[in-house]
Tab-separated table of N, CA and C in Angstrom:
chain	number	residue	atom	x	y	z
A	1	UNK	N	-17.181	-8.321	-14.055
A	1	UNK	CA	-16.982	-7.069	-14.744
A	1	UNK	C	-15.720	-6.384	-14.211
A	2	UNK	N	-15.095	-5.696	-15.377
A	2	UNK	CA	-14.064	-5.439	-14.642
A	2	UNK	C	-13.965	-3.776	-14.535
A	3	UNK	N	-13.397	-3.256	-13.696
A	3	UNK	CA	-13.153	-1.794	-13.231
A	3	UNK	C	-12.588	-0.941	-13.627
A	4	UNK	N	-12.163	0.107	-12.848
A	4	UNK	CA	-11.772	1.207	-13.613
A	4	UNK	C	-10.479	0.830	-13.790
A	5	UNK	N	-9.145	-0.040	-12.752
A	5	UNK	CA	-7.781	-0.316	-12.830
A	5	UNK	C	-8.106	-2.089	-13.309
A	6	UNK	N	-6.784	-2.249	-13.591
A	6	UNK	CA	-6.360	-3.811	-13.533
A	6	UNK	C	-6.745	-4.506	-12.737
A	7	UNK	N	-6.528	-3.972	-11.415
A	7	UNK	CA	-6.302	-5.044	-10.625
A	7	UNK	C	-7.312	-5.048	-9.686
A	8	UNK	N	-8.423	-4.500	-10.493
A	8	UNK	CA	-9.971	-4.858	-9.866
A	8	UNK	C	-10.685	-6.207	-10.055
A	9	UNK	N	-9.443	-6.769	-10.956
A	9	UNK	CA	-9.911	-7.720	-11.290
A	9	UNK	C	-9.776	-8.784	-10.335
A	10	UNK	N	-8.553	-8.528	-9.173
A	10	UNK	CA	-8.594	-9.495	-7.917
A	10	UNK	C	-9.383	-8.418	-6.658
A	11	UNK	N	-9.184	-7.252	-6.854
A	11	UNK	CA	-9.679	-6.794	-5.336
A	11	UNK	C	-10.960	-5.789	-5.634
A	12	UNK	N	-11.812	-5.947	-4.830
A	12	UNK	CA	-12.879	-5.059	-4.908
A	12	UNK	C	-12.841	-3.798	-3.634
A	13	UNK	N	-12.970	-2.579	-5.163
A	13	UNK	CA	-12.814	-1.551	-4.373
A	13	UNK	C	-14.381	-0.911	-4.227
A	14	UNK	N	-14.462	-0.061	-2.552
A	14	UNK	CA	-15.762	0.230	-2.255
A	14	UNK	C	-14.959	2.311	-2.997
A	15	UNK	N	-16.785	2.819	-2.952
A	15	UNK	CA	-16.697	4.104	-3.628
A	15	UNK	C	-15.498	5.123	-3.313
A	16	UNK	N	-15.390	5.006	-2.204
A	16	UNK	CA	-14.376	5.954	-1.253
A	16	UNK	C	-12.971	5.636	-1.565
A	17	UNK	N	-12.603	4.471	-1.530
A	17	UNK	CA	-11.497	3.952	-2.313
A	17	UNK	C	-11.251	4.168	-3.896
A	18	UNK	N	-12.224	3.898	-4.460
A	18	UNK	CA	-11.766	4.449	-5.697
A	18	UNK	C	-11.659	5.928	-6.043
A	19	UNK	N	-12.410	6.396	-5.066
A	19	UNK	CA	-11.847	8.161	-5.320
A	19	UNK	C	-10.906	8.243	-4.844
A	20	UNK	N	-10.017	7.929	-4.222
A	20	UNK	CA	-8.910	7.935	-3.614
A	20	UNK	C	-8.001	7.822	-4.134
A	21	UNK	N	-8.049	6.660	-5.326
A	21	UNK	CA	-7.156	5.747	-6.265
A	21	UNK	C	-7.264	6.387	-7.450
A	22	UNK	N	-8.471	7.542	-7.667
A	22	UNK	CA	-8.252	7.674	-8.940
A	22	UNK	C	-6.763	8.460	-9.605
A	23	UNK	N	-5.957	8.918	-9.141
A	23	UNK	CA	-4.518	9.615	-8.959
A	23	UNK	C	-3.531	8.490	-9.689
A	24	UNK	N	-2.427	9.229	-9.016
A	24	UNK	CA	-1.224	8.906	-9.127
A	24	UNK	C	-1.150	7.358	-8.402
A	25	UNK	N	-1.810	7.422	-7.348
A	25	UNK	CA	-1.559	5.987	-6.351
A	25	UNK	C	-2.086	4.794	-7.131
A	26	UNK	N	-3.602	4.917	-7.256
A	26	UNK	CA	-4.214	4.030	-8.848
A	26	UNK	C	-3.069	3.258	-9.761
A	27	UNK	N	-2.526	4.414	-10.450
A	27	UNK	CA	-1.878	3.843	-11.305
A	27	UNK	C	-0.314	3.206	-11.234
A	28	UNK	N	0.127	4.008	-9.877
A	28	UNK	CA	1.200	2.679	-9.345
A	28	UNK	C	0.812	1.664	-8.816
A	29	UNK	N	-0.330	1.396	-8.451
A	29	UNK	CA	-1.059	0.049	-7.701
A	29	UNK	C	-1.644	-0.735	-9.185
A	30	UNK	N	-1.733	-0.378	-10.040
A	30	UNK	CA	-2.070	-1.224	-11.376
A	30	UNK	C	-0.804	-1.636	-11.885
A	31	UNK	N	0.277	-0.240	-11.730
A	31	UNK	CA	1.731	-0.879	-12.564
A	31	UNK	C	2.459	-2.233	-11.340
A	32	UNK	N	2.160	-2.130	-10.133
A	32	UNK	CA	2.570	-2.791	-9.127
A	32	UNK	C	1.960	-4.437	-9.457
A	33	UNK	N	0.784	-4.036	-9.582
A	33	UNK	CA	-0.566	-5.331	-10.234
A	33	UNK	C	0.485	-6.275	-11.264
A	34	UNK	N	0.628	-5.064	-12.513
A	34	UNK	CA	0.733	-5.824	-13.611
A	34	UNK	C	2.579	-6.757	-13.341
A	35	UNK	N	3.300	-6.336	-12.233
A	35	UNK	CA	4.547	-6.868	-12.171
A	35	UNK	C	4.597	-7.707	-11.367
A	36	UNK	N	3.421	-8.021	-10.376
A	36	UNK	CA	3.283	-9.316	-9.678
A	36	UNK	C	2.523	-10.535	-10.730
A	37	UNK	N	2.008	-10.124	-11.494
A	37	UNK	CA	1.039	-10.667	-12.469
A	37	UNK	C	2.328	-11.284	-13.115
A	38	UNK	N	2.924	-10.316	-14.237
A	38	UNK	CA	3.705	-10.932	-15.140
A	38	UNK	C	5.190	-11.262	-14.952
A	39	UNK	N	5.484	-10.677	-13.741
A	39	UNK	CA	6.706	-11.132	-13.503
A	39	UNK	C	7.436	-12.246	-12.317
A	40	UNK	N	6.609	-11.842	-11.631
A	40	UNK	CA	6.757	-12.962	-10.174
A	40	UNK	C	5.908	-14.192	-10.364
A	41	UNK	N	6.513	-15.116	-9.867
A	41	UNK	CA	5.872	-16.473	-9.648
A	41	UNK	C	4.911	-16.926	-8.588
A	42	UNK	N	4.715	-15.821	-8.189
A	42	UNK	CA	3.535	-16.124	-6.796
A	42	UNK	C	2.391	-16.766	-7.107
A	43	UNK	N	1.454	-17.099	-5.474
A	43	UNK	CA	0.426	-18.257	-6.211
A	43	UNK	C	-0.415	-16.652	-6.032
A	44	UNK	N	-1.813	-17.043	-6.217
A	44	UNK	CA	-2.680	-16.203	-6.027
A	44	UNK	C	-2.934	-15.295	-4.810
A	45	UNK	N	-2.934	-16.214	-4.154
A	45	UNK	CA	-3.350	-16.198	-2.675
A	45	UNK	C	-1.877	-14.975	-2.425
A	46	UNK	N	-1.252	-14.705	-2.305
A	46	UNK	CA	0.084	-13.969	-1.879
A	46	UNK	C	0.308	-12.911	-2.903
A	47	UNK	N	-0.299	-12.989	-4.405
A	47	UNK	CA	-0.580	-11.538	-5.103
A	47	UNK	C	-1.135	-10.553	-4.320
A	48	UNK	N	-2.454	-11.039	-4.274
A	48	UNK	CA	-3.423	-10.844	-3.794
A	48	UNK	C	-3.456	-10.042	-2.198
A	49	UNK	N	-3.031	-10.937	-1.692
A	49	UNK	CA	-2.337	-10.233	-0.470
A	49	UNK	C	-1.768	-9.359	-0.203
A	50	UNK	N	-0.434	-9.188	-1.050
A	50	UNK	CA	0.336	-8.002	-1.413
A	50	UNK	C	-0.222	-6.908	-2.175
A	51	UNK	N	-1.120	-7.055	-2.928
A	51	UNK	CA	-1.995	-5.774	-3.111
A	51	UNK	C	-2.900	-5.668	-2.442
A	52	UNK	N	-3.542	-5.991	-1.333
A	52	UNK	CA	-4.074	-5.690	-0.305
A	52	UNK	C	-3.239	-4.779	0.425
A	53	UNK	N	-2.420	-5.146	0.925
A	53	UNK	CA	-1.114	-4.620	1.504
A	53	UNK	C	-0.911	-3.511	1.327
A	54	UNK	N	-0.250	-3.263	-0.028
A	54	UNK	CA	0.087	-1.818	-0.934
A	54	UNK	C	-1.201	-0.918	-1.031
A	55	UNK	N	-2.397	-1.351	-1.240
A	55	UNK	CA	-3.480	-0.773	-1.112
A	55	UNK	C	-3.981	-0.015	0.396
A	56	UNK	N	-3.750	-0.819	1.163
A	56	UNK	CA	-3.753	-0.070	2.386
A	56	UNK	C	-3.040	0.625	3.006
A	57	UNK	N	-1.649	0.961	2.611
A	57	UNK	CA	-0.669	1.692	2.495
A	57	UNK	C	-1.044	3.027	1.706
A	58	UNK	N	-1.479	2.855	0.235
A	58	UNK	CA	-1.494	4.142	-0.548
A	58	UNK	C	-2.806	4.472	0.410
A	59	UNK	N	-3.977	4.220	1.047
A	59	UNK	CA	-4.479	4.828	1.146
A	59	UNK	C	-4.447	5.573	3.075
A	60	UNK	N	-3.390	4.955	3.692
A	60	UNK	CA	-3.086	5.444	4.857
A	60	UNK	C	-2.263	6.769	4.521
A	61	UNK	N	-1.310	6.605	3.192
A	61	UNK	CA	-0.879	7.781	2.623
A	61	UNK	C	-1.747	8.923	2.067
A	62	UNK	N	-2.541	8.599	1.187
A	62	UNK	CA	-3.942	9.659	0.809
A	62	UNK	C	-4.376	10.118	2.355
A	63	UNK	N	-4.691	9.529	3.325
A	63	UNK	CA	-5.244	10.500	4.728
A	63	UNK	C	-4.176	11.270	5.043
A	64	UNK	N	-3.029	10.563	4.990
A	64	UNK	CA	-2.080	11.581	5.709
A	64	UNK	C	-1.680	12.745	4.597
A	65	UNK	N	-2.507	12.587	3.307
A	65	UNK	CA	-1.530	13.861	2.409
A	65	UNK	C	-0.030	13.736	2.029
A	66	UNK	N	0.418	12.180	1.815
A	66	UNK	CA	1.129	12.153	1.178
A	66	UNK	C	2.121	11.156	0.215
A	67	UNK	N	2.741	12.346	-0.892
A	67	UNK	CA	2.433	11.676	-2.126
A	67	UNK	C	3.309	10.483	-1.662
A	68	UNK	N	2.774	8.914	-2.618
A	68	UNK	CA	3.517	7.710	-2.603
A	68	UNK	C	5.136	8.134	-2.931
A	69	UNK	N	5.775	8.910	-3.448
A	69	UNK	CA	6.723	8.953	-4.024
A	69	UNK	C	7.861	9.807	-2.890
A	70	UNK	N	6.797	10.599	-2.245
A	70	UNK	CA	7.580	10.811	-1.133
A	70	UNK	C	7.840	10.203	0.467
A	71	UNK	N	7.513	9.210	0.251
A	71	UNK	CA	7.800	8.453	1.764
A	71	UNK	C	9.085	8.317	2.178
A	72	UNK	N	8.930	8.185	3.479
A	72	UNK	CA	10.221	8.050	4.188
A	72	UNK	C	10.245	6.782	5.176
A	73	UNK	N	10.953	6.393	5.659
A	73	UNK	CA	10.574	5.620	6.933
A	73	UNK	C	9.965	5.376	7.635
A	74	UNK	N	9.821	7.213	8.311
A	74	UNK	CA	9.348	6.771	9.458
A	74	UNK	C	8.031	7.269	8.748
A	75	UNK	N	7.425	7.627	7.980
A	75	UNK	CA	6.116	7.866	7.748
A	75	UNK	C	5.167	5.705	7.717
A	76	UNK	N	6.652	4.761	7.073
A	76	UNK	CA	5.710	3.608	6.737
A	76	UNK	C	6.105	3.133	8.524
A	77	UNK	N	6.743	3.977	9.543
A	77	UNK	CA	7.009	3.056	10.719
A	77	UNK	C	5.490	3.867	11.410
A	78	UNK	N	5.119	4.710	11.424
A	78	UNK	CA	3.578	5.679	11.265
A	78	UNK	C	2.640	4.480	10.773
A	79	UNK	N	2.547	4.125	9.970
A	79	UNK	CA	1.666	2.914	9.160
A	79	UNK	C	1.560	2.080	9.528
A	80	UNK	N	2.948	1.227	10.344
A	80	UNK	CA	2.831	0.474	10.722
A	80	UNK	C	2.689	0.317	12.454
A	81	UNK	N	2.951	1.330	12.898
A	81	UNK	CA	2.445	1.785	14.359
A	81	UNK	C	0.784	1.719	14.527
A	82	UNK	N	0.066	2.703	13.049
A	82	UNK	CA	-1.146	2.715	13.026
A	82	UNK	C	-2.093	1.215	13.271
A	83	UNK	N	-1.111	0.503	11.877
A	83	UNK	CA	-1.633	-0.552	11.890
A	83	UNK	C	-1.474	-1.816	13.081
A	84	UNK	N	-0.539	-1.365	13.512
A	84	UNK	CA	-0.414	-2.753	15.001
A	84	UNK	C	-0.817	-2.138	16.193
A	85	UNK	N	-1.759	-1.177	16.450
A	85	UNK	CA	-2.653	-0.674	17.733
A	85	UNK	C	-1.734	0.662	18.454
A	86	UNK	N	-0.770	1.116	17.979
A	86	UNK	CA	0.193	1.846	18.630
A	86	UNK	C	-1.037	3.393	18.414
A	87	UNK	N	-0.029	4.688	18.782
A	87	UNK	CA	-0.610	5.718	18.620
A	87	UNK	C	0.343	6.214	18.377
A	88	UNK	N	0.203	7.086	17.188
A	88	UNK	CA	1.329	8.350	16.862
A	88	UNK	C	0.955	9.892	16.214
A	89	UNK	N	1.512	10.984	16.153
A	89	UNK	CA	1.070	11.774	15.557
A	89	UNK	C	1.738	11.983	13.903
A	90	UNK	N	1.114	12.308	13.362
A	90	UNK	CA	0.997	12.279	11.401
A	90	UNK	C	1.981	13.344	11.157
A	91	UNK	N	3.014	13.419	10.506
A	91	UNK	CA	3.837	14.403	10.149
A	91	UNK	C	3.568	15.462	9.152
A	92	UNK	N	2.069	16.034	9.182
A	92	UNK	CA	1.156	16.733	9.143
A	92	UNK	C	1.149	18.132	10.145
A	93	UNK	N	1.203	19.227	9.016
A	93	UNK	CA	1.061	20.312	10.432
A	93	UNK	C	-0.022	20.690	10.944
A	94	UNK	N	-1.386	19.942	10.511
A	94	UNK	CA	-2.578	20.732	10.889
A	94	UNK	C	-2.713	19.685	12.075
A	95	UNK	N	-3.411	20.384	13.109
A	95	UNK	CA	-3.770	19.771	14.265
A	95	UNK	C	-4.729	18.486	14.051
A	96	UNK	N	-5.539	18.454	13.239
A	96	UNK	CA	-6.494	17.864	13.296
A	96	UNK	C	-5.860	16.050	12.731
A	97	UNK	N	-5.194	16.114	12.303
A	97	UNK	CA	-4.185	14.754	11.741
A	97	UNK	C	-3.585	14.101	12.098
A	98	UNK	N	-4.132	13.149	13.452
A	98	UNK	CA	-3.775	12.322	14.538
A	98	UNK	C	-4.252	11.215	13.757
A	99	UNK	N	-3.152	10.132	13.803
A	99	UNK	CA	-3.222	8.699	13.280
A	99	UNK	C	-4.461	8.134	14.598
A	100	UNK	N	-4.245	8.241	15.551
A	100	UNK	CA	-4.769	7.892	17.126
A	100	UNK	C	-4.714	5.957	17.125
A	101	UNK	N	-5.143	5.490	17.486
A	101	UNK	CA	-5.274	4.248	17.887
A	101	UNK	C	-6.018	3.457	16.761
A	102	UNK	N	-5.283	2.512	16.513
A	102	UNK	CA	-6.082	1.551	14.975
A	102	UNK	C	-7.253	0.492	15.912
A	103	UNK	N	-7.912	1.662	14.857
A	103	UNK	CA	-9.639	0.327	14.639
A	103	UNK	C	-9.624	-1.418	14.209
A	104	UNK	N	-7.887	-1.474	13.666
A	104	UNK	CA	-7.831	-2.649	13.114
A	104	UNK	C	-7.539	-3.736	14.226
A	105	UNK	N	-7.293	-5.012	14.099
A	105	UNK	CA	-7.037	-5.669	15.248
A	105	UNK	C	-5.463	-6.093	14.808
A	106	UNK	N	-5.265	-6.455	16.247
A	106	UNK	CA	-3.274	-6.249	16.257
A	106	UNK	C	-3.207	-7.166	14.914
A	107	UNK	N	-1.817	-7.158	14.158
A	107	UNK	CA	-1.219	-8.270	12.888
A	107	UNK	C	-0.294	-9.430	13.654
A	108	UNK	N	-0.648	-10.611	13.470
A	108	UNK	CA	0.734	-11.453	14.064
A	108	UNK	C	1.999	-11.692	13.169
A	109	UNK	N	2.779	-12.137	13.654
A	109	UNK	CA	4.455	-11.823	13.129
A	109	UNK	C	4.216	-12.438	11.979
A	110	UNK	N	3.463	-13.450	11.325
A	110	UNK	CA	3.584	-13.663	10.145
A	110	UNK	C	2.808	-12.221	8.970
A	111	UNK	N	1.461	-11.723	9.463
A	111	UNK	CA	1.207	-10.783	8.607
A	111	UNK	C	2.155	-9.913	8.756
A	112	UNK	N	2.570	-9.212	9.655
A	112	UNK	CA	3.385	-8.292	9.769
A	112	UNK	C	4.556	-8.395	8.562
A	113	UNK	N	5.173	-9.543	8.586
A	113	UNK	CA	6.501	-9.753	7.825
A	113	UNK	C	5.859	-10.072	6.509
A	114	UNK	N	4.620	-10.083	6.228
A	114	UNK	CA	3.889	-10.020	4.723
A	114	UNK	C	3.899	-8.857	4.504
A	115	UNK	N	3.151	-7.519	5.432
A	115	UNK	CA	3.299	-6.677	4.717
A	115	UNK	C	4.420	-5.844	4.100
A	116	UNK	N	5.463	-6.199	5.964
A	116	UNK	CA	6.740	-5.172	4.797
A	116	UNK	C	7.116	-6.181	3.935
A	117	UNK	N	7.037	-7.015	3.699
A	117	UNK	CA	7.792	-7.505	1.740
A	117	UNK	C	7.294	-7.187	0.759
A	118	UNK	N	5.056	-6.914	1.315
A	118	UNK	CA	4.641	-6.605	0.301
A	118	UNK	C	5.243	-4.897	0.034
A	119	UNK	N	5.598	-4.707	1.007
A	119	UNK	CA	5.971	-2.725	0.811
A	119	UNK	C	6.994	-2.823	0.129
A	120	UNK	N	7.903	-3.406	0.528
A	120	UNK	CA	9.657	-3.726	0.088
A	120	UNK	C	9.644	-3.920	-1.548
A	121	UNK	N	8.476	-4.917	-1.518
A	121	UNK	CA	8.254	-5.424	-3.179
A	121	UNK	C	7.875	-4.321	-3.720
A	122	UNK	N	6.570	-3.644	-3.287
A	122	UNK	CA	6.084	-2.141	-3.842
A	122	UNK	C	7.284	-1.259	-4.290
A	123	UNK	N	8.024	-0.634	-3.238
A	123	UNK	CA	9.362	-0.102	-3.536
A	123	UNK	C	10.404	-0.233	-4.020
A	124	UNK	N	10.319	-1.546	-4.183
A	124	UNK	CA	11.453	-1.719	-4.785
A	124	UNK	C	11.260	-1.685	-6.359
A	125	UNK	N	10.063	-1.933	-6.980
A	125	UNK	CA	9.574	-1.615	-8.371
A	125	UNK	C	9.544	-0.499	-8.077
A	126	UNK	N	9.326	0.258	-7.978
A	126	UNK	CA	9.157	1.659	-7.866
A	126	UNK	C	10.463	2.821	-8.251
A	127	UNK	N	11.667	1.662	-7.345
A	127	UNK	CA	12.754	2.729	-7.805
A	127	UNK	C	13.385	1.790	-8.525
A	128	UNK	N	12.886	0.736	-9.427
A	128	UNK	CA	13.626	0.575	-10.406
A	128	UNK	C	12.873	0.910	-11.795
A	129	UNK	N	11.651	1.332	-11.391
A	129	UNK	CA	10.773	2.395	-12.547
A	129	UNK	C	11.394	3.401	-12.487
A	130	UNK	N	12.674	4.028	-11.159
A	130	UNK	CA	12.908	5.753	-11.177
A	130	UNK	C	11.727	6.325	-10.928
A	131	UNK	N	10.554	5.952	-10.442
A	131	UNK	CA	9.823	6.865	-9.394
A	131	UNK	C	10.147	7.572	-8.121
A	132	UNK	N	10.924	6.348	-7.849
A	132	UNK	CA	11.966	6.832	-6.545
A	132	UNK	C	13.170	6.930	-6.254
A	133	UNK	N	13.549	8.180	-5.499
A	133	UNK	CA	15.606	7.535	-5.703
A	133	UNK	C	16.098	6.620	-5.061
A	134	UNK	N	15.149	6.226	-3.846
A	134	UNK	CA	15.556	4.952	-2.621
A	134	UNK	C	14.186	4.183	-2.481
A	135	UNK	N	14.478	2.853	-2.130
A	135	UNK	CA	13.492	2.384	-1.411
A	135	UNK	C	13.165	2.869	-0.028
A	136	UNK	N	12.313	2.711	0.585
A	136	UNK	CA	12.311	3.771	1.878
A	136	UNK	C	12.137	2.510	2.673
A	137	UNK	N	11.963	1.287	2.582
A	137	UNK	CA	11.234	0.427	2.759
A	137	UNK	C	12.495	-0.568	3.232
């Protein structure tokens, strides 16, 4: 059965996630979907991946409060600090919005260099939709 976006059709989202997605992020993660789908030659396995990727990105952005369209650098070097065990603070003014130490387990140099391409790839559709004026990525 398929979901509320496209691209539920490879990834299953739990409740919390899809409230999350129901926005603006949703529907660049479906337009993101539909350009790995119809335009790239990837196998499955590495779509798939890459919207994993982008997915865990828009939603490290939804905690931190902010919009996909405004990222910067160092917010995805934040992401990616989060995500490889580092600690940083969220460029957030309320106190309470400490990234702190990832629950996740460290990425080795090959995921790592998956996700930023999958980001790079994200962004880079992105500002050739003119969502964005730069890739940040």
């Amino acid at each position: 059965m398929t979901g509320v976006f496209q691209f539920e059709e490879v990834l299953t989202l739990d409740d919390k996630q899809r409230r999350t997605l129901t926005g603006t992020s949703g529907a660049l993660l479906d337009r993101f979907y539909s350009y790995l789908f119809a335009e790239k030659n990837y196998s499955h396995n590495t779509w798939r991946a890459y919207l994993k990727d982008v997915l865990e990105l828009l939603l490290f952005l939804d905690r931190e409060k902010i919009p996909p369209a405004d990222v910067t650098i160092l917010d995805l070097r934040s992401f990616f600090t989060m995500r490889t065990g580092g600690s940083i603070r969220s460029r957030s003014a309320d106190a309470g919005s400490v990234t702190g130490i990832s629950r996740h387990r460290t990425l080795g140099p090959r995921s790592q260099a998956r996700k930023l391409a999958s980001i790079r790839a994200f962004y880079g559709l992105m500002h050739r939709l003119e969502i964005v004026p730069d890739n940040p990525a």
